[in-house]
Amino acid sequence: MKSYCFQMEYGNLWELYGGVYAQGAMGHGMLKFRKAMVATTSEDERVWEINTGVPIRDFSMDVFQDLVVLVDYRNTG
């Protein structure tokens, strides 16, 4: 069995789905993604970030659809 470690950084929000680890911080608008290295193809780890433009309360993702769903942190009351 092979194992892979993702580097944990800032934040208290995270998801791991389909070999992609995403992390962010509640109340901030930045998400950082890491796609795991693929040993069978020698593909290196890939890292990218997106600025959502809104403070995030929570998020989810579906890497097979290139989809990120955000829950806005702003108080509407």
PDB file of N, CA and C in Angstrom:
ATOM      1  N   MET A   1       0.833  -1.172   0.000  1.00  0.00           N
ATOM      2  CA  MET A   1       0.000   0.000   0.000  1.00  0.00           C
ATOM      3  C   MET A   1       0.884   1.244   0.000  1.00  0.00           C
ATOM      4  N   LYS A   2       0.517   2.214  -0.821  1.00  0.00           N
ATOM      5  CA  LYS A   2       1.252   3.473  -0.877  1.00  0.00           C
ATOM      6  C   LYS A   2       0.488   4.537  -0.106  1.00  0.00           C
ATOM      7  N   SER A   3       1.233   5.481   0.440  1.00  0.00           N
ATOM      8  CA  SER A   3       0.605   6.590   1.148  1.00  0.00           C
ATOM      9  C   SER A   3       1.109   7.906   0.581  1.00  0.00           C
ATOM     10  N   TYR A   4       0.348   8.969   0.838  1.00  0.00           N
ATOM     11  CA  TYR A   4       0.700  10.296   0.358  1.00  0.00           C
ATOM     12  C   TYR A   4       0.309  11.293   1.433  1.00  0.00           C
ATOM     13  N   CYS A   5       1.171  12.239   1.731  1.00  0.00           N
ATOM     14  CA  CYS A   5       0.905  13.262   2.749  1.00  0.00           C
ATOM     15  C   CYS A   5       0.705  14.616   2.081  1.00  0.00           C
ATOM     16  N   PHE A   6      -0.397  15.277   2.427  1.00  0.00           N
ATOM     17  CA  PHE A   6      -0.637  16.642   1.972  1.00  0.00           C
ATOM     18  C   PHE A   6      -0.122  17.593   3.031  1.00  0.00           C
ATOM     19  N   GLN A   7       0.484  18.684   2.594  1.00  0.00           N
ATOM     20  CA  GLN A   7       0.995  19.691   3.510  1.00  0.00           C
ATOM     21  C   GLN A   7      -0.179  20.509   4.054  1.00  0.00           C
ATOM     22  N   MET A   8      -0.376  20.491   5.364  1.00  0.00           N
ATOM     23  CA  MET A   8      -1.424  21.291   5.999  1.00  0.00           C
ATOM     24  C   MET A   8      -0.894  22.717   6.177  1.00  0.00           C
ATOM     25  N   GLU A   9      -1.729  23.678   5.856  1.00  0.00           N
ATOM     26  CA  GLU A   9      -1.333  25.071   6.019  1.00  0.00           C
ATOM     27  C   GLU A   9      -2.359  25.779   6.891  1.00  0.00           C
ATOM     28  N   TYR A  10      -2.678  26.999   6.548  1.00  0.00           N
ATOM     29  CA  TYR A  10      -3.608  27.819   7.305  1.00  0.00           C
ATOM     30  C   TYR A  10      -5.024  27.246   7.182  1.00  0.00           C
ATOM     31  N   GLY A  11      -5.871  27.629   8.088  1.00  0.00           N
ATOM     32  CA  GLY A  11      -7.293  27.407   7.896  1.00  0.00           C
ATOM     33  C   GLY A  11      -7.912  26.301   8.719  1.00  0.00           C
ATOM     34  N   ASN A  12      -9.233  26.389   8.818  1.00  0.00           N
ATOM     35  CA  ASN A  12     -10.003  25.425   9.573  1.00  0.00           C
ATOM     36  C   ASN A  12     -11.061  24.742   8.705  1.00  0.00           C
ATOM     37  N   LEU A  13     -11.007  24.957   7.399  1.00  0.00           N
ATOM     38  CA  LEU A  13     -11.902  24.300   6.451  1.00  0.00           C
ATOM     39  C   LEU A  13     -11.072  23.453   5.502  1.00  0.00           C
ATOM     40  N   TRP A  14     -11.525  22.225   5.247  1.00  0.00           N
ATOM     41  CA  TRP A  14     -10.797  21.400   4.290  1.00  0.00           C
ATOM     42  C   TRP A  14     -11.706  20.326   3.722  1.00  0.00           C
ATOM     43  N   GLU A  15     -11.347  19.848   2.527  1.00  0.00           N
ATOM     44  CA  GLU A  15     -12.033  18.755   1.840  1.00  0.00           C
ATOM     45  C   GLU A  15     -10.968  17.914   1.152  1.00  0.00           C
ATOM     46  N   LEU A  16     -11.216  16.628   1.071  1.00  0.00           N
ATOM     47  CA  LEU A  16     -10.367  15.707   0.315  1.00  0.00           C
ATOM     48  C   LEU A  16     -11.298  14.871  -0.541  1.00  0.00           C
ATOM     49  N   TYR A  17     -11.146  15.010  -1.860  1.00  0.00           N
ATOM     50  CA  TYR A  17     -12.066  14.331  -2.768  1.00  0.00           C
ATOM     51  C   TYR A  17     -11.345  14.028  -4.078  1.00  0.00           C
ATOM     52  N   GLY A  18     -11.389  12.793  -4.499  1.00  0.00           N
ATOM     53  CA  GLY A  18     -10.820  12.410  -5.794  1.00  0.00           C
ATOM     54  C   GLY A  18      -9.347  12.707  -5.930  1.00  0.00           C
ATOM     55  N   GLY A  19      -8.598  12.614  -4.848  1.00  0.00           N
ATOM     56  CA  GLY A  19      -7.164  12.889  -4.908  1.00  0.00           C
ATOM     57  C   GLY A  19      -6.796  14.353  -4.848  1.00  0.00           C
ATOM     58  N   VAL A  20      -7.779  15.228  -4.613  1.00  0.00           N
ATOM     59  CA  VAL A  20      -7.530  16.666  -4.497  1.00  0.00           C
ATOM     60  C   VAL A  20      -7.857  17.100  -3.071  1.00  0.00           C
ATOM     61  N   TYR A  21      -6.903  17.744  -2.433  1.00  0.00           N
ATOM     62  CA  TYR A  21      -7.060  18.282  -1.086  1.00  0.00           C
ATOM     63  C   TYR A  21      -7.231  19.789  -1.218  1.00  0.00           C
ATOM     64  N   ALA A  22      -8.268  20.342  -0.587  1.00  0.00           N
ATOM     65  CA  ALA A  22      -8.498  21.785  -0.617  1.00  0.00           C
ATOM     66  C   ALA A  22      -8.590  22.293   0.804  1.00  0.00           C
ATOM     67  N   GLN A  23      -8.057  23.496   1.026  1.00  0.00           N
ATOM     68  CA  GLN A  23      -8.047  24.060   2.368  1.00  0.00           C
ATOM     69  C   GLN A  23      -8.304  25.556   2.296  1.00  0.00           C
ATOM     70  N   GLY A  24      -9.040  26.054   3.291  1.00  0.00           N
ATOM     71  CA  GLY A  24      -9.324  27.477   3.392  1.00  0.00           C
ATOM     72  C   GLY A  24      -9.554  27.844   4.846  1.00  0.00           C
ATOM     73  N   ALA A  25      -9.821  29.111   5.082  1.00  0.00           N
ATOM     74  CA  ALA A  25     -10.069  29.603   6.439  1.00  0.00           C
ATOM     75  C   ALA A  25     -11.439  30.255   6.482  1.00  0.00           C
ATOM     76  N   MET A  26     -12.224  29.899   7.493  1.00  0.00           N
ATOM     77  CA  MET A  26     -13.555  30.469   7.639  1.00  0.00           C
ATOM     78  C   MET A  26     -13.461  31.988   7.750  1.00  0.00           C
ATOM     79  N   GLY A  27     -14.298  32.677   6.980  1.00  0.00           N
ATOM     80  CA  GLY A  27     -14.314  34.131   6.995  1.00  0.00           C
ATOM     81  C   GLY A  27     -13.387  34.767   5.974  1.00  0.00           C
ATOM     82  N   HIS A  28     -12.571  33.972   5.299  1.00  0.00           N
ATOM     83  CA  HIS A  28     -11.657  34.470   4.263  1.00  0.00           C
ATOM     84  C   HIS A  28     -12.143  34.001   2.900  1.00  0.00           C
ATOM     85  N   GLY A  29     -11.615  34.553   1.840  1.00  0.00           N
ATOM     86  CA  GLY A  29     -12.086  34.245   0.498  1.00  0.00           C
ATOM     87  C   GLY A  29     -11.093  33.513  -0.368  1.00  0.00           C
ATOM     88  N   MET A  30     -10.128  32.824   0.221  1.00  0.00           N
ATOM     89  CA  MET A  30      -9.107  32.139  -0.568  1.00  0.00           C
ATOM     90  C   MET A  30      -9.178  30.637  -0.292  1.00  0.00           C
ATOM     91  N   LEU A  31      -9.098  29.838  -1.363  1.00  0.00           N
ATOM     92  CA  LEU A  31      -8.997  28.385  -1.252  1.00  0.00           C
ATOM     93  C   LEU A  31      -7.732  27.930  -1.952  1.00  0.00           C
ATOM     94  N   LYS A  32      -7.019  27.018  -1.328  1.00  0.00           N
ATOM     95  CA  LYS A  32      -5.800  26.458  -1.908  1.00  0.00           C
ATOM     96  C   LYS A  32      -6.036  24.972  -2.165  1.00  0.00           C
ATOM     97  N   PHE A  33      -5.660  24.521  -3.352  1.00  0.00           N
ATOM     98  CA  PHE A  33      -5.879  23.144  -3.776  1.00  0.00           C
ATOM     99  C   PHE A  33      -4.551  22.449  -4.042  1.00  0.00           C
ATOM    100  N   ARG A  34      -4.503  21.157  -3.721  1.00  0.00           N
ATOM    101  CA  ARG A  34      -3.335  20.322  -4.017  1.00  0.00           C
ATOM    102  C   ARG A  34      -3.832  19.010  -4.603  1.00  0.00           C
ATOM    103  N   LYS A  35      -3.382  18.705  -5.814  1.00  0.00           N
ATOM    104  CA  LYS A  35      -3.703  17.422  -6.438  1.00  0.00           C
ATOM    105  C   LYS A  35      -2.540  16.486  -6.184  1.00  0.00           C
ATOM    106  N   ALA A  36      -2.846  15.312  -5.654  1.00  0.00           N
ATOM    107  CA  ALA A  36      -1.813  14.359  -5.267  1.00  0.00           C
ATOM    108  C   ALA A  36      -0.986  13.908  -6.468  1.00  0.00           C
ATOM    109  N   MET A  37       0.255  13.600  -6.208  1.00  0.00           N
ATOM    110  CA  MET A  37       1.154  13.054  -7.199  1.00  0.00           C
ATOM    111  C   MET A  37       0.615  11.683  -7.631  1.00  0.00           C
ATOM    112  N   VAL A  38       0.741  11.353  -8.922  1.00  0.00           N
ATOM    113  CA  VAL A  38       0.302  10.067  -9.441  1.00  0.00           C
ATOM    114  C   VAL A  38       1.542   9.210  -9.696  1.00  0.00           C
ATOM    115  N   ALA A  39       1.721   8.182  -8.882  1.00  0.00           N
ATOM    116  CA  ALA A  39       2.934   7.361  -8.957  1.00  0.00           C
ATOM    117  C   ALA A  39       3.033   6.592 -10.267  1.00  0.00           C
ATOM    118  N   THR A  40       1.915   6.140 -10.813  1.00  0.00           N
ATOM    119  CA  THR A  40       1.959   5.313 -12.025  1.00  0.00           C
ATOM    120  C   THR A  40       2.330   6.096 -13.271  1.00  0.00           C
ATOM    121  N   THR A  41       2.089   7.409 -13.268  1.00  0.00           N
ATOM    122  CA  THR A  41       2.417   8.225 -14.438  1.00  0.00           C
ATOM    123  C   THR A  41       3.537   9.219 -14.157  1.00  0.00           C
ATOM    124  N   SER A  42       4.073   9.218 -12.956  1.00  0.00           N
ATOM    125  CA  SER A  42       5.122  10.157 -12.531  1.00  0.00           C
ATOM    126  C   SER A  42       4.664  11.606 -12.625  1.00  0.00           C
ATOM    127  N   GLU A  43       3.356  11.837 -12.564  1.00  0.00           N
ATOM    128  CA  GLU A  43       2.824  13.192 -12.583  1.00  0.00           C
ATOM    129  C   GLU A  43       3.080  13.848 -11.238  1.00  0.00           C
ATOM    130  N   ASP A  44       3.674  15.049 -11.242  1.00  0.00           N
ATOM    131  CA  ASP A  44       3.992  15.768 -10.014  1.00  0.00           C
ATOM    132  C   ASP A  44       2.734  16.301  -9.339  1.00  0.00           C
ATOM    133  N   GLU A  45       2.874  16.624  -8.041  1.00  0.00           N
ATOM    134  CA  GLU A  45       1.799  17.286  -7.314  1.00  0.00           C
ATOM    135  C   GLU A  45       1.512  18.627  -7.980  1.00  0.00           C
ATOM    136  N   ARG A  46       0.242  18.980  -8.078  1.00  0.00           N
ATOM    137  CA  ARG A  46      -0.169  20.250  -8.662  1.00  0.00           C
ATOM    138  C   ARG A  46      -0.809  21.099  -7.580  1.00  0.00           C
ATOM    139  N   VAL A  47      -0.470  22.390  -7.520  1.00  0.00           N
ATOM    140  CA  VAL A  47      -0.990  23.306  -6.503  1.00  0.00           C
ATOM    141  C   VAL A  47      -1.542  24.547  -7.201  1.00  0.00           C
ATOM    142  N   TRP A  48      -2.751  24.980  -6.761  1.00  0.00           N
ATOM    143  CA  TRP A  48      -3.316  26.216  -7.279  1.00  0.00           C
ATOM    144  C   TRP A  48      -4.242  26.828  -6.234  1.00  0.00           C
ATOM    145  N   GLU A  49      -4.543  28.118  -6.411  1.00  0.00           N
ATOM    146  CA  GLU A  49      -5.403  28.852  -5.485  1.00  0.00           C
ATOM    147  C   GLU A  49      -6.490  29.571  -6.268  1.00  0.00           C
ATOM    148  N   ILE A  50      -7.619  29.789  -5.598  1.00  0.00           N
ATOM    149  CA  ILE A  50      -8.646  30.654  -6.178  1.00  0.00           C
ATOM    150  C   ILE A  50      -9.090  31.657  -5.115  1.00  0.00           C
ATOM    151  N   ASN A  51      -9.333  32.879  -5.563  1.00  0.00           N
ATOM    152  CA  ASN A  51      -9.897  33.918  -4.701  1.00  0.00           C
ATOM    153  C   ASN A  51     -11.380  33.962  -5.017  1.00  0.00           C
ATOM    154  N   THR A  52     -12.214  33.609  -4.045  1.00  0.00           N
ATOM    155  CA  THR A  52     -13.648  33.506  -4.280  1.00  0.00           C
ATOM    156  C   THR A  52     -14.347  34.853  -4.323  1.00  0.00           C
ATOM    157  N   GLY A  53     -13.749  35.857  -3.734  1.00  0.00           N
ATOM    158  CA  GLY A  53     -14.379  37.175  -3.697  1.00  0.00           C
ATOM    159  C   GLY A  53     -15.420  37.325  -2.600  1.00  0.00           C
ATOM    160  N   VAL A  54     -15.677  36.253  -1.862  1.00  0.00           N
ATOM    161  CA  VAL A  54     -16.622  36.307  -0.730  1.00  0.00           C
ATOM    162  C   VAL A  54     -16.014  35.562   0.448  1.00  0.00           C
ATOM    163  N   PRO A  55     -16.326  35.996   1.678  1.00  0.00           N
ATOM    164  CA  PRO A  55     -15.849  35.254   2.841  1.00  0.00           C
ATOM    165  C   PRO A  55     -16.573  33.905   2.930  1.00  0.00           C
ATOM    166  N   ILE A  56     -15.828  32.835   3.158  1.00  0.00           N
ATOM    167  CA  ILE A  56     -16.360  31.474   3.104  1.00  0.00           C
ATOM    168  C   ILE A  56     -16.718  30.978   4.501  1.00  0.00           C
ATOM    169  N   ARG A  57     -17.895  30.393   4.613  1.00  0.00           N
ATOM    170  CA  ARG A  57     -18.294  29.701   5.848  1.00  0.00           C
ATOM    171  C   ARG A  57     -18.017  28.213   5.716  1.00  0.00           C
ATOM    172  N   ASP A  58     -18.242  27.652   4.527  1.00  0.00           N
ATOM    173  CA  ASP A  58     -17.979  26.248   4.247  1.00  0.00           C
ATOM    174  C   ASP A  58     -17.922  26.075   2.736  1.00  0.00           C
ATOM    175  N   PHE A  59     -17.416  24.935   2.293  1.00  0.00           N
ATOM    176  CA  PHE A  59     -17.382  24.655   0.865  1.00  0.00           C
ATOM    177  C   PHE A  59     -17.361  23.154   0.646  1.00  0.00           C
ATOM    178  N   SER A  60     -17.683  22.776  -0.571  1.00  0.00           N
ATOM    179  CA  SER A  60     -17.578  21.392  -1.003  1.00  0.00           C
ATOM    180  C   SER A  60     -17.124  21.405  -2.452  1.00  0.00           C
ATOM    181  N   MET A  61     -16.705  20.255  -2.955  1.00  0.00           N
ATOM    182  CA  MET A  61     -16.221  20.226  -4.327  1.00  0.00           C
ATOM    183  C   MET A  61     -16.487  18.875  -4.971  1.00  0.00           C
ATOM    184  N   ASP A  62     -16.520  18.896  -6.303  1.00  0.00           N
ATOM    185  CA  ASP A  62     -16.592  17.690  -7.115  1.00  0.00           C
ATOM    186  C   ASP A  62     -15.556  17.861  -8.214  1.00  0.00           C
ATOM    187  N   VAL A  63     -14.411  17.218  -8.050  1.00  0.00           N
ATOM    188  CA  VAL A  63     -13.303  17.415  -8.991  1.00  0.00           C
ATOM    189  C   VAL A  63     -13.621  16.877 -10.378  1.00  0.00           C
ATOM    190  N   PHE A  64     -14.544  15.939 -10.474  1.00  0.00           N
ATOM    191  CA  PHE A  64     -14.886  15.361 -11.771  1.00  0.00           C
ATOM    192  C   PHE A  64     -15.726  16.318 -12.613  1.00  0.00           C
ATOM    193  N   GLN A  65     -16.325  17.327 -11.971  1.00  0.00           N
ATOM    194  CA  GLN A  65     -17.085  18.353 -12.685  1.00  0.00           C
ATOM    195  C   GLN A  65     -16.392  19.717 -12.656  1.00  0.00           C
ATOM    196  N   ASP A  66     -15.175  19.802 -12.094  1.00  0.00           N
ATOM    197  CA  ASP A  66     -14.501  21.095 -11.882  1.00  0.00           C
ATOM    198  C   ASP A  66     -15.430  22.049 -11.135  1.00  0.00           C
ATOM    199  N   LEU A  67     -16.039  21.572 -10.052  1.00  0.00           N
ATOM    200  CA  LEU A  67     -17.076  22.299  -9.339  1.00  0.00           C
ATOM    201  C   LEU A  67     -16.673  22.564  -7.894  1.00  0.00           C
ATOM    202  N   VAL A  68     -16.805  23.817  -7.452  1.00  0.00           N
ATOM    203  CA  VAL A  68     -16.652  24.197  -6.047  1.00  0.00           C
ATOM    204  C   VAL A  68     -17.932  24.918  -5.651  1.00  0.00           C
ATOM    205  N   VAL A  69     -18.544  24.504  -4.543  1.00  0.00           N
ATOM    206  CA  VAL A  69     -19.761  25.124  -4.035  1.00  0.00           C
ATOM    207  C   VAL A  69     -19.408  25.802  -2.712  1.00  0.00           C
ATOM    208  N   LEU A  70     -19.756  27.083  -2.606  1.00  0.00           N
ATOM    209  CA  LEU A  70     -19.424  27.878  -1.419  1.00  0.00           C
ATOM    210  C   LEU A  70     -20.664  28.212  -0.601  1.00  0.00           C
ATOM    211  N   VAL A  71     -20.480  28.286   0.716  1.00  0.00           N
ATOM    212  CA  VAL A  71     -21.479  28.849   1.614  1.00  0.00           C
ATOM    213  C   VAL A  71     -20.897  30.158   2.109  1.00  0.00           C
ATOM    214  N   ASP A  72     -21.593  31.252   1.828  1.00  0.00           N
ATOM    215  CA  ASP A  72     -21.151  32.607   2.157  1.00  0.00           C
ATOM    216  C   ASP A  72     -21.172  32.810   3.676  1.00  0.00           C
ATOM    217  N   TYR A  73     -20.183  33.523   4.198  1.00  0.00           N
ATOM    218  CA  TYR A  73     -20.042  33.759   5.633  1.00  0.00           C
ATOM    219  C   TYR A  73     -20.783  35.004   6.111  1.00  0.00           C
ATOM    220  N   ARG A  74     -21.109  35.903   5.206  1.00  0.00           N
ATOM    221  CA  ARG A  74     -21.700  37.190   5.597  1.00  0.00           C
ATOM    222  C   ARG A  74     -23.017  37.017   6.317  1.00  0.00           C
ATOM    223  N   ASN A  75     -23.238  37.857   7.297  1.00  0.00           N
ATOM    224  CA  ASN A  75     -24.486  37.850   8.071  1.00  0.00           C
ATOM    225  C   ASN A  75     -25.524  38.685   7.336  1.00  0.00           C
ATOM    226  N   THR A  76     -26.659  38.088   6.989  1.00  0.00           N
ATOM    227  CA  THR A  76     -27.681  38.814   6.253  1.00  0.00           C
ATOM    228  C   THR A  76     -28.759  39.388   7.161  1.00  0.00           C
ATOM    229  N   GLY A  77     -28.681  39.096   8.470  1.00  0.00           N
ATOM    230  CA  GLY A  77     -29.718  39.542   9.407  1.00  0.00           C
ATOM    231  C   GLY A  77     -29.401  40.868   9.947  1.00  0.00           C
TER     232      GLY A  77
END
